[in-house]
Tab-separated table of C-alpha atoms in Angstrom:
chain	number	residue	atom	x	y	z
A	1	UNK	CA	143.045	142.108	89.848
A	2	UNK	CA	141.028	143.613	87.478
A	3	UNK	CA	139.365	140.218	86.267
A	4	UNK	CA	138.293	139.624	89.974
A	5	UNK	CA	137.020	143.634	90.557
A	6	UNK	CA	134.554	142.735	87.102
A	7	UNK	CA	133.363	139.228	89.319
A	8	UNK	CA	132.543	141.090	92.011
A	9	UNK	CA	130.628	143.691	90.072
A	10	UNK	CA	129.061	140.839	87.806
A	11	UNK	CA	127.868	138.724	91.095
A	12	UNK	CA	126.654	142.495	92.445
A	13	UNK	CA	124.275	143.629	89.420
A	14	UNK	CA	123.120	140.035	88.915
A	15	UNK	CA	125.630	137.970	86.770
A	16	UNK	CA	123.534	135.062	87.803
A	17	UNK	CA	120.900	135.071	86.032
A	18	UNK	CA	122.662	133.774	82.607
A	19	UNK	CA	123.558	130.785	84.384
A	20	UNK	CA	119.555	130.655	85.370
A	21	UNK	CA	118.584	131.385	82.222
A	22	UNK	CA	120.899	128.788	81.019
A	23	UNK	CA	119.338	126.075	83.385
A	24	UNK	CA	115.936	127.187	82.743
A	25	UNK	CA	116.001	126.599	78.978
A	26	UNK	CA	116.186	123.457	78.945
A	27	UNK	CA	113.308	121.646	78.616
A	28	UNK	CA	110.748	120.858	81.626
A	29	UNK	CA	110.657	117.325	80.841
A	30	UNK	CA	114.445	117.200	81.240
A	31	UNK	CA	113.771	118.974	84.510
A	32	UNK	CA	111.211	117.591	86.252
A	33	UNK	CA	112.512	114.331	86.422
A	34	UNK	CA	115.679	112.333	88.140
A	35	UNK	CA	116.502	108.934	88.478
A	36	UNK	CA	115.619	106.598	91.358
A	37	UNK	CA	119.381	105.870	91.591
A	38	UNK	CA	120.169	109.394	92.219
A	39	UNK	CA	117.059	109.350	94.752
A	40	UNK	CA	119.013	106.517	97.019
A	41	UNK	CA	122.281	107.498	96.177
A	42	UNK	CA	122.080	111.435	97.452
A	43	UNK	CA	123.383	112.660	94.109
A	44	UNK	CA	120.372	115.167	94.468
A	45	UNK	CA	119.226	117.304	97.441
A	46	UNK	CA	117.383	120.057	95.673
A	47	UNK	CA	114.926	118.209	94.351
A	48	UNK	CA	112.072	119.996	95.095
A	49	UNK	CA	108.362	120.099	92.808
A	50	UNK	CA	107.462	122.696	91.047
A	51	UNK	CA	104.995	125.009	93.468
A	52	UNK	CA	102.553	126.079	90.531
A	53	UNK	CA	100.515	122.795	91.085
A	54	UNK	CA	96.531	123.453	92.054
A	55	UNK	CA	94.612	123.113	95.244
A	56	UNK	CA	91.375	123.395	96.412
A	57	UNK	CA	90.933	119.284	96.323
A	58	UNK	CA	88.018	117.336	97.780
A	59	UNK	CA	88.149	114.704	100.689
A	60	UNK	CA	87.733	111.623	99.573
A	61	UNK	CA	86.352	108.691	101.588
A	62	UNK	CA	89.846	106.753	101.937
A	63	UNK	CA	92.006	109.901	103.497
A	64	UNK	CA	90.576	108.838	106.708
A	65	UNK	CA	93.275	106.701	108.207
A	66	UNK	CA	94.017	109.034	110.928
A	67	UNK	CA	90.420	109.143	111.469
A	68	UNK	CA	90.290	105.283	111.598
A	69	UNK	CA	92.764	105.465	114.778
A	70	UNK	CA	91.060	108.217	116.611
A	71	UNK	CA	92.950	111.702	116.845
A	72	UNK	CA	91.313	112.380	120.643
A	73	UNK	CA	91.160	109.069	121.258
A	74	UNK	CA	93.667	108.525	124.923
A	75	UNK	CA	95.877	105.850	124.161
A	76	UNK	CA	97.109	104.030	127.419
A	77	UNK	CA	101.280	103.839	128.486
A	78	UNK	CA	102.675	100.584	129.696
A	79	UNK	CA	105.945	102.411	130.363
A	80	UNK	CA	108.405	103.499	127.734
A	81	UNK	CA	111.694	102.017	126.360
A	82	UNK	CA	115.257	103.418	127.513
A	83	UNK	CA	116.216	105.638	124.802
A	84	UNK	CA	119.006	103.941	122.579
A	85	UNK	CA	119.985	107.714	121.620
A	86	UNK	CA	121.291	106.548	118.146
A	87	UNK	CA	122.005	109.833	115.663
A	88	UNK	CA	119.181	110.566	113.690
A	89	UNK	CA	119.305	109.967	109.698
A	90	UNK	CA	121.159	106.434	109.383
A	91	UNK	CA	122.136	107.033	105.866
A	92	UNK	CA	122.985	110.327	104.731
A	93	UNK	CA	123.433	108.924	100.792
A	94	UNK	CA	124.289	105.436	99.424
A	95	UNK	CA	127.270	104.474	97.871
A	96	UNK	CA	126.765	103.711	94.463
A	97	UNK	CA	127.879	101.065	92.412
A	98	UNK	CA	130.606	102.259	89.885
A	99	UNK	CA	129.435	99.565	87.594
A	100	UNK	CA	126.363	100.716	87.605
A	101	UNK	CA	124.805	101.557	83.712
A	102	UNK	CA	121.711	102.220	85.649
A	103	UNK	CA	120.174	105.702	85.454
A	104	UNK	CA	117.517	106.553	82.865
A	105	UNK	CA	114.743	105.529	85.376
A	106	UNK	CA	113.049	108.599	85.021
A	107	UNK	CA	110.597	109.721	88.263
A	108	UNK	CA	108.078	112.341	87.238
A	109	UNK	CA	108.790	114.717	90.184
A	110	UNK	CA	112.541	114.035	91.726
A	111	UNK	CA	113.954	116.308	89.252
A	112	UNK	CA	111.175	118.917	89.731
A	113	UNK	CA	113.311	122.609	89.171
A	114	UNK	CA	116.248	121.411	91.439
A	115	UNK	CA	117.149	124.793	91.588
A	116	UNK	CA	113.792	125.572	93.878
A	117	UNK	CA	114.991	125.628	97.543
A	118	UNK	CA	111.168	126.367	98.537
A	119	UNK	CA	109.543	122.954	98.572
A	120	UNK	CA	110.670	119.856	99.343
A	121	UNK	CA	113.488	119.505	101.562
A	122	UNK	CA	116.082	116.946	103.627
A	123	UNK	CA	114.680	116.765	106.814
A	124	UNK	CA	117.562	114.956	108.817
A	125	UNK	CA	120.970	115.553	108.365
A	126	UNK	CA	122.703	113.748	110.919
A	127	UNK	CA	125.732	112.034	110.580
A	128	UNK	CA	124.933	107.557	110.421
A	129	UNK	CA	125.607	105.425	112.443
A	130	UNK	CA	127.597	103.189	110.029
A	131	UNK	CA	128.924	102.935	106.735
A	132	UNK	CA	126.737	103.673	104.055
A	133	UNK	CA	126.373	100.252	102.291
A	134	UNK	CA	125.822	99.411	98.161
A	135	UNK	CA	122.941	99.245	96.476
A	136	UNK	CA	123.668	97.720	92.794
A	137	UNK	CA	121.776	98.899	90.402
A	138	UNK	CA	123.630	97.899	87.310
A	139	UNK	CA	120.930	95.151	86.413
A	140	UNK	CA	117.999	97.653	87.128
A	141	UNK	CA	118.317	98.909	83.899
A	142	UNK	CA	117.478	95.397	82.453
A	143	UNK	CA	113.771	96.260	84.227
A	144	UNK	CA	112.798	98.655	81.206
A	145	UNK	CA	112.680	96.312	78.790
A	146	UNK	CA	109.807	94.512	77.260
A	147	UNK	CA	108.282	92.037	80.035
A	148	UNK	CA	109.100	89.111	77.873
A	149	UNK	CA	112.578	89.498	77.403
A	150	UNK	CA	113.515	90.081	80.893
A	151	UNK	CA	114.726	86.740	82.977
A	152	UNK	CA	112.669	85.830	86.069
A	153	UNK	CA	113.184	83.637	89.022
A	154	UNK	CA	111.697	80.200	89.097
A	155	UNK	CA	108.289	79.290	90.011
A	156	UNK	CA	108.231	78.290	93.776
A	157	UNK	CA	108.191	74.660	94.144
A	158	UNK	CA	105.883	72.092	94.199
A	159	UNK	CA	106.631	71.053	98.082
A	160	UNK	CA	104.955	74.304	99.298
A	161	UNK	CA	100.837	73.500	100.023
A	162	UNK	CA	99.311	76.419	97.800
A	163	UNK	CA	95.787	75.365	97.592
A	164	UNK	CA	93.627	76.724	100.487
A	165	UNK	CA	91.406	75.034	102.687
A	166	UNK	CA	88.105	74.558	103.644
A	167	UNK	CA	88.852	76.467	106.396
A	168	UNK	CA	90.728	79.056	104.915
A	169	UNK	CA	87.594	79.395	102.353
A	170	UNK	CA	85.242	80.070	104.886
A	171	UNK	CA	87.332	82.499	106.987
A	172	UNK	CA	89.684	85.651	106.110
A	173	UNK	CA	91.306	85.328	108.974
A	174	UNK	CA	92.553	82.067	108.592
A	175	UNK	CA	93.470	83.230	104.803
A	176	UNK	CA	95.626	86.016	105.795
A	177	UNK	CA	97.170	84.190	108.325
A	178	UNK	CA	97.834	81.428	105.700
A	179	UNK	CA	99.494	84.086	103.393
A	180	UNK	CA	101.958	85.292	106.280
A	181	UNK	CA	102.962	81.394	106.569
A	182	UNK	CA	103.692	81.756	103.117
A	183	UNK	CA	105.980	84.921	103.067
A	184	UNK	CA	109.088	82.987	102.436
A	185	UNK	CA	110.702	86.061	101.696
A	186	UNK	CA	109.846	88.341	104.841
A	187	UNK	CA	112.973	89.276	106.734
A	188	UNK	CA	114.079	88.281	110.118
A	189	UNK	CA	114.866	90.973	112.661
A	190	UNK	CA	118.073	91.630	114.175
A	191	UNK	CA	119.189	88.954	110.825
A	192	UNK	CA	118.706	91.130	108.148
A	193	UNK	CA	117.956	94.395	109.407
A	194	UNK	CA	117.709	96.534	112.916
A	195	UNK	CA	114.667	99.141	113.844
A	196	UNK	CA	115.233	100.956	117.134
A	197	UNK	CA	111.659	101.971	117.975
A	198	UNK	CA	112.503	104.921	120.841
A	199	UNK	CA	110.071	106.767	122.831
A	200	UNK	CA	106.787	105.926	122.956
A	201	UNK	CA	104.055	108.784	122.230
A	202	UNK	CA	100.144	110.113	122.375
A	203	UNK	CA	98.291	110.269	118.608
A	204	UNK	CA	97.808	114.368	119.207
A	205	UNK	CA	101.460	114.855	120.369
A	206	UNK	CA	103.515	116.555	117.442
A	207	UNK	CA	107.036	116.587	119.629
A	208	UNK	CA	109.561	114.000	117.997
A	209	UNK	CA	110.529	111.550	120.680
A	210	UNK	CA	112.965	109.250	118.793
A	211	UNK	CA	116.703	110.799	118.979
A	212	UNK	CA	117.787	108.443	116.384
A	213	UNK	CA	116.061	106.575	112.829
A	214	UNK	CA	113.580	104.266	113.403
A	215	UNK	CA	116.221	101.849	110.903
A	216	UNK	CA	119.641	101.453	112.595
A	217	UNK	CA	120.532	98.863	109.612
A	218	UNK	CA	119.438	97.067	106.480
A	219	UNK	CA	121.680	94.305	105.240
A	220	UNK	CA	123.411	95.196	101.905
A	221	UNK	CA	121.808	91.570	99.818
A	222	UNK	CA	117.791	92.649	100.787
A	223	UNK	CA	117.797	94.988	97.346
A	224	UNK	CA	119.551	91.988	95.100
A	225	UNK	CA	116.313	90.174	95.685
A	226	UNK	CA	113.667	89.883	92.378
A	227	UNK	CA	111.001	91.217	94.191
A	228	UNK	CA	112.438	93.961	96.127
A	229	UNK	CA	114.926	95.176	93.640
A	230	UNK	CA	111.837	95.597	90.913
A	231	UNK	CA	109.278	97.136	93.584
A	232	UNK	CA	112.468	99.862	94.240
A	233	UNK	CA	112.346	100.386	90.796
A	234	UNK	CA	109.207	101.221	90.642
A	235	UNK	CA	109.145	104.087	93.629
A	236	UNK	CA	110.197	107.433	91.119
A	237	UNK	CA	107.882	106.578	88.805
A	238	UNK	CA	105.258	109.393	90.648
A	239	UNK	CA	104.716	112.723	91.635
A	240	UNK	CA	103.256	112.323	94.862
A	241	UNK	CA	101.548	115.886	94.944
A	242	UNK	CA	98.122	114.881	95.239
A	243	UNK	CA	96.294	116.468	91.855
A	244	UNK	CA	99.316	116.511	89.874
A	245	UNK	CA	98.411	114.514	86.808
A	246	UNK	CA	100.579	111.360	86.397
A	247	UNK	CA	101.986	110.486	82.912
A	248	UNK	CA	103.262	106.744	82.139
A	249	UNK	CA	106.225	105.914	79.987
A	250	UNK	CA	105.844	102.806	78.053
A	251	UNK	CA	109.763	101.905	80.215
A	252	UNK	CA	107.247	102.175	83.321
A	253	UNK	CA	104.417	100.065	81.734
A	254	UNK	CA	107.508	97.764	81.190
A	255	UNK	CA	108.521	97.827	84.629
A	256	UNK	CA	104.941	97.215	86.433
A	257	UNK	CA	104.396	94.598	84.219
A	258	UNK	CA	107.577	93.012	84.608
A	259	UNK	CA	107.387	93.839	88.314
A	260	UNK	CA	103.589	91.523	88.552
A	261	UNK	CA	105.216	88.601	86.163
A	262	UNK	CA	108.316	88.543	88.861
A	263	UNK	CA	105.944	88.046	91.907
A	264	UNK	CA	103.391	86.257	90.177
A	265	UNK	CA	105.776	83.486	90.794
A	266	UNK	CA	105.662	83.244	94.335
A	267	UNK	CA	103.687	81.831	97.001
A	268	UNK	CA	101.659	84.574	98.546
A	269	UNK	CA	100.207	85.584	95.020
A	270	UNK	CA	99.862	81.957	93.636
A	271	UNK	CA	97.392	81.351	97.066
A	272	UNK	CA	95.595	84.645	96.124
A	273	UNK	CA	94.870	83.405	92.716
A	274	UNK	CA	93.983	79.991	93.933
A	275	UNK	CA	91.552	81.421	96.653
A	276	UNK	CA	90.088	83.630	93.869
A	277	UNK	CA	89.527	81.611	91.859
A	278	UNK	CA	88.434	78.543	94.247
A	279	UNK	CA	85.563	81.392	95.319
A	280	UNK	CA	84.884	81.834	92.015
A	281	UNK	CA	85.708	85.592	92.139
A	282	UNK	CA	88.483	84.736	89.238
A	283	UNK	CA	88.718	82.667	86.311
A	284	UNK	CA	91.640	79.826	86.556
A	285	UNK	CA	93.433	81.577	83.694
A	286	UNK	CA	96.927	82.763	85.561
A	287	UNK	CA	97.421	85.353	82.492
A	288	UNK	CA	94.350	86.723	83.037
A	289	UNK	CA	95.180	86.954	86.287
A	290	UNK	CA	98.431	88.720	86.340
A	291	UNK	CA	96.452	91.208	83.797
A	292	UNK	CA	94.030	91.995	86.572
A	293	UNK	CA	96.733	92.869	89.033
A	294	UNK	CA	98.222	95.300	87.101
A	295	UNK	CA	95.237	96.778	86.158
A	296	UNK	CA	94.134	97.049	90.173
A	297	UNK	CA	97.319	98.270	91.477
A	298	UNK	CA	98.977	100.728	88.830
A	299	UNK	CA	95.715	102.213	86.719
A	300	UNK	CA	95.127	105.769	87.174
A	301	UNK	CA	92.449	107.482	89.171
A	302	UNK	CA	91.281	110.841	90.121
A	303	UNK	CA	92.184	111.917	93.746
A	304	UNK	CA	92.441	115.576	94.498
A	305	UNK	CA	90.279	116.965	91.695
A	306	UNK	CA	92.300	115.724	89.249
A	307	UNK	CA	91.554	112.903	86.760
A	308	UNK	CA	94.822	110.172	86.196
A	309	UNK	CA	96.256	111.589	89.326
A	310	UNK	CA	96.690	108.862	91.178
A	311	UNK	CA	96.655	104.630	91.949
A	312	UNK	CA	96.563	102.072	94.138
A	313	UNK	CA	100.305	101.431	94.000
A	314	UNK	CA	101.074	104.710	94.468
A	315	UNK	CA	98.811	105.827	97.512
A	316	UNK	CA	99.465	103.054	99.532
A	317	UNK	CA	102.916	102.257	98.876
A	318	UNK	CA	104.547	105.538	98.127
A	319	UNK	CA	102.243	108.030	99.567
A	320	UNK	CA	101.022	111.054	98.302
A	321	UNK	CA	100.810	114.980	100.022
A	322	UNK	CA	97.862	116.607	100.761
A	323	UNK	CA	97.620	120.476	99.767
A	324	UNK	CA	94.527	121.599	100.374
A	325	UNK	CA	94.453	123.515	104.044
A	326	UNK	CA	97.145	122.279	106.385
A	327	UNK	CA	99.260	120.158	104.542
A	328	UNK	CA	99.472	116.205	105.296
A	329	UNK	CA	101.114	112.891	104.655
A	330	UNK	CA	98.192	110.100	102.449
A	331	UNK	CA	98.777	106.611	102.472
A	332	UNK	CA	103.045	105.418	102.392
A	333	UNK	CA	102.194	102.567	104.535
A	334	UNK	CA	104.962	100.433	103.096
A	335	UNK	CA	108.604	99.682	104.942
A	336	UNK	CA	110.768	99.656	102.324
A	337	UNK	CA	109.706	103.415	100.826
A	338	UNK	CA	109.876	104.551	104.379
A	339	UNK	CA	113.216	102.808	105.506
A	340	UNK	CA	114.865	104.008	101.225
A	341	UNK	CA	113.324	107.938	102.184
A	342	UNK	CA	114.692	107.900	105.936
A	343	UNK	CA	118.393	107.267	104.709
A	344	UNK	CA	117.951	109.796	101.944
A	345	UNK	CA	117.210	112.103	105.089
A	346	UNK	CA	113.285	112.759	103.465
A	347	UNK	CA	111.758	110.831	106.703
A	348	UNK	CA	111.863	112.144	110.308
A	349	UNK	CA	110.737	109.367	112.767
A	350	UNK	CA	108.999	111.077	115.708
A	351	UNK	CA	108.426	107.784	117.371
A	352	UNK	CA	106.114	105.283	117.691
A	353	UNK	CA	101.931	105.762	118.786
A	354	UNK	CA	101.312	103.833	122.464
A	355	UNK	CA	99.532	100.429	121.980
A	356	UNK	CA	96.041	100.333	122.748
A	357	UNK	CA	96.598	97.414	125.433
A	358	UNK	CA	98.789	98.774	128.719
A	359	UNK	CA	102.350	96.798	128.447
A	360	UNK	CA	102.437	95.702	124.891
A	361	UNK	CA	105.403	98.353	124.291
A	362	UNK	CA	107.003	97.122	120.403
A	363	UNK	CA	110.543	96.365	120.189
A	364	UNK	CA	113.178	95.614	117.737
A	365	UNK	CA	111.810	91.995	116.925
A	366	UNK	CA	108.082	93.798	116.472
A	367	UNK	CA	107.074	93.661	113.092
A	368	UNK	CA	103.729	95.666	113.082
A	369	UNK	CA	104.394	99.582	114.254
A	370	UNK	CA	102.141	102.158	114.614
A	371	UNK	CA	104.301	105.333	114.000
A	372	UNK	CA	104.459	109.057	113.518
A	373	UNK	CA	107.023	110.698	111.052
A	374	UNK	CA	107.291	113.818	108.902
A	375	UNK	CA	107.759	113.328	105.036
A	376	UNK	CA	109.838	116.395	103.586
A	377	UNK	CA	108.592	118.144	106.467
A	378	UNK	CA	104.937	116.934	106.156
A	379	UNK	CA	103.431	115.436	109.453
A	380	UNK	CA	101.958	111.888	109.043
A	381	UNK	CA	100.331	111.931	112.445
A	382	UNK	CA	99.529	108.244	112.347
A	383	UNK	CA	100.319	105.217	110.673
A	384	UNK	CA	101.057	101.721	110.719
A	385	UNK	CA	103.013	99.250	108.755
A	386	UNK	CA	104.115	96.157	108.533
A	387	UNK	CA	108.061	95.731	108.695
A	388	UNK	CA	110.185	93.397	107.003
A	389	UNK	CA	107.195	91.809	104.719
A	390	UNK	CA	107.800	90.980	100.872
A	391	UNK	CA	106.085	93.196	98.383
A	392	UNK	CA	104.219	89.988	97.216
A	393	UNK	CA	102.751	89.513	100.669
A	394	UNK	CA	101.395	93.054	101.189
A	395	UNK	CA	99.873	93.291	97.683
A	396	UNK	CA	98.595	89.711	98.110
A	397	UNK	CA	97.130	90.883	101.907
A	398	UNK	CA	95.679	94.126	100.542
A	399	UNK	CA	93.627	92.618	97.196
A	400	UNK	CA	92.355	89.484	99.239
A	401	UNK	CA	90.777	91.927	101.494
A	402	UNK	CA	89.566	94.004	98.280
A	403	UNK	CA	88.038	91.073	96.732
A	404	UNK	CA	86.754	88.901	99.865
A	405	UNK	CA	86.398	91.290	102.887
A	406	UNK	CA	85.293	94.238	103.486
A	407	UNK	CA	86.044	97.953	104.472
A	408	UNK	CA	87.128	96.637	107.977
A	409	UNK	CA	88.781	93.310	108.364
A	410	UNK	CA	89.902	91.954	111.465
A	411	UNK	CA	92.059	89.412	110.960
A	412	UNK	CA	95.761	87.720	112.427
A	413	UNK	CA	99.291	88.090	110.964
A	414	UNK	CA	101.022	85.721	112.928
A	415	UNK	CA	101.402	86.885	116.496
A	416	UNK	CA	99.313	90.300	115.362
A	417	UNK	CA	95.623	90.857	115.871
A	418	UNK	CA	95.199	93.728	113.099
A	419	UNK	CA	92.390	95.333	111.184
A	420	UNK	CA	93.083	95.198	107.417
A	421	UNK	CA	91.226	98.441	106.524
A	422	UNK	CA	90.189	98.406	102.404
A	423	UNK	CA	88.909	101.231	101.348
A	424	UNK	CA	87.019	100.653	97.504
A	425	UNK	CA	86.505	103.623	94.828
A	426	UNK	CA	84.819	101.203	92.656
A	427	UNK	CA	86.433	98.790	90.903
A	428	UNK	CA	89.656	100.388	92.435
A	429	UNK	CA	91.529	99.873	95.376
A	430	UNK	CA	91.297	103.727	97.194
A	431	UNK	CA	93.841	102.678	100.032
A	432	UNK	CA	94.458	99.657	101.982
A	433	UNK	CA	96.308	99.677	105.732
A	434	UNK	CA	96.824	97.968	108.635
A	435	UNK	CA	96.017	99.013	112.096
A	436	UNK	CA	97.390	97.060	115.007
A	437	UNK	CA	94.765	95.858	117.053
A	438	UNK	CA	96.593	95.509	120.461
């Protein structure tokens, strides 16, 4: 009795703080930092940034996407789909695998002070829909090594036509479209995984009108894949408070290398060398080549203010947070971050953004979306992406337009009419996006 009368008095004048002071002696590397695996797995909920991180950051040219769409602009209603009215937040955590060594990829701002319960936060706590599946992780580990000592998949084979045409030469269009063709490793709806689109909206509405996650299902074998698995492993590597300085560990130099040499081998980014280089844009020398790739996507920039703040890679596939004013969502046009941050219960899908055409109302089989969602309680009022593409097709898509087109580029995906907006900050790839054109 007497040992619990000294808790309460303890816990009354502040007995806390030598556990605080405990956790905040250790060091902020050790801190600021936690592991992708943890990310996906939902080992960590208080994983908030530090808040001590600057502002007053200047607009640059390629945070216009919403811009690009029109905020005013009226966007017309064929009608609206039946709500589904799935529960919200398909995955509340991942099961992981027990055999797992994996768990020294260290992220530069998952870890940030997980004490902090004032930034970031879940968003969508829901109970799934389904099981929680596996995502193995006990080769990831192998990713940190030296690029040459890591084993790769084979070369694609000889029977697929990888030299572009005449046509194909002399029109964008017709090379895009040749680069979807080749996407041997997109995924087929309702196959390998389920979206449930929901209510339809307005650009300038902010009310969510999707009940349940835009993903209703991913099938468990889509992260054992070369490509995917080593683009996953590649997501924690960044802080994605715009300004906040990035710093690369030579196990992350390891990874984006050894993340370009496993897609260099497929058929989307053997085309975009051979149309480079049949343009003479690009030498024929594939090392040179794969060099140039990772110096496009994953070199640091300034965005924000800040020098080394940024890249490519990072803007456009993981997204970054605006801070200056009203907080907003940049860039994280890619599926895969979206659908991985939606089961960790990060992503809030508000539904998707009418088409421009009356009647062409997207469905589970669509594979281009224009969508609004909140990221850690961020609004992305707009944005589009493509669903169920490879990694090595959208980075293939994105630095043909860099190098051949333009800052608009109206092309065709398939059955999609879609503007492949390409933003340039010199040599650099600012941001790069679709937007559906129908």
């Amino acid at each position: 009795m007497e040992g619990l009368i000294k808790g309460l008095i303890n816990v009354a004048l502040g007995g806390q703080d030598d556990r605080d002071e405990e956790r905040n002696s250790q060091p902020r590397e050790e801190r600021s930092r936690s592991t992708w695996a943890q990310v996906v797995s939902g080992e960590q909920d208080n994983d908030e940034p530090s808040s001590d991180r600057g502002h007053g950051y200047v607009r640059n040219q390629w945070n216009r996407e919403e811009q690009s769409y029109g905020r005013t602009e009226e966007w017309e209603s064929g009608g609206s789909r039946p709500s589904m009215q799935p529960q919200k937040a398909v995955h509340e955590r991942y099961e992981r695998n027990e055999d797992s060594e994996y768990g020294h990829n260290q992220g530069h701002w998952n870890r940030k002070d997980e004490e902090n319960n004032d930034g970031w936060q879940t968003v969508c706590r829901k109970s799934p829909k389904q099981q929680p599946h596996k995502v193995h992780m006990n080769h990831w580990h192998e990713f940190k090594r030296p690029s040459s000592e890591q084993e790769y998949s084979d070369p694609v084979g000889h029977g697929v036509h990888l030299e572009p045409s005449e046509e194909e030469l002399a029109d964008l269009s017709r090379a895009c479209n040749k680069l979807w063709e080749l996407d041997l490793n997109r995924l087929v709806p309702g196959k390998d995984y389920q979206i449930d689109c929901g209510e339809g909206k307005k650009v300038y509405q902010k009310e969510d009108m999707a009940e349940g996650s835009l993903f209703s299902w991913l099938s468990e074998g889509i992260f054992r894949r070369p490509t995917y698995s080593r683009f996953c492993s590649l997501l924690d590597n960044y802080n994605p408070h715009e300004g906040y300085k990035e710093e690369v560990t030579s196990q992350e130099l390891q990874e984006q290398e050894a993340f370009v040499e496993e897609i260099s081998r497929t058929a989307p980014i053997k085309y975009l060398h051979n149309y480079l280089s049949s343009k003479g844009i690009l030498s024929d020398n594939y090392e040179n080549f794969k060099r140039l790739i990772t110096s496009l996507w994953f070199d640091l920039y300034g965005r924000g203010g800040t020098s080394g703040s940024s890249s490519a890679f990072e803007h456009v596939f993981v997204g970054e947070i605006k801070n200056r004013g009203e907080q907003e969502v940049s860039g994280f046009h890619n599926w895969i971050q979206f659908y991985l941050e939606e089961a960790k219960g990060r992503v809030d899908y508000h539904g998707y953004i009418f088409p421009r055409r009356h009647g062409q109302i997207p469905d589970s089989e669509t594979q281009l979306l224009t969508i609004q969602f909140e990221w850690n309680g961020v609004l992305k009022s707009v944005s589009s992406t493509l669903i169920g593409v490879s990694p090595e097709f959208e980075l293939a898509l994105y630095t043909l337009c860099f190098f051949v087109g333009g800052e608009d580029n109206h092309v065709r995906l398939g059955p999609y009419p879609v503007n492949i907006k390409c933003y340039h900050l010199g040599n650099k790839i600012g941001s790069a996006f679709p937007i559906a054109e129908c």
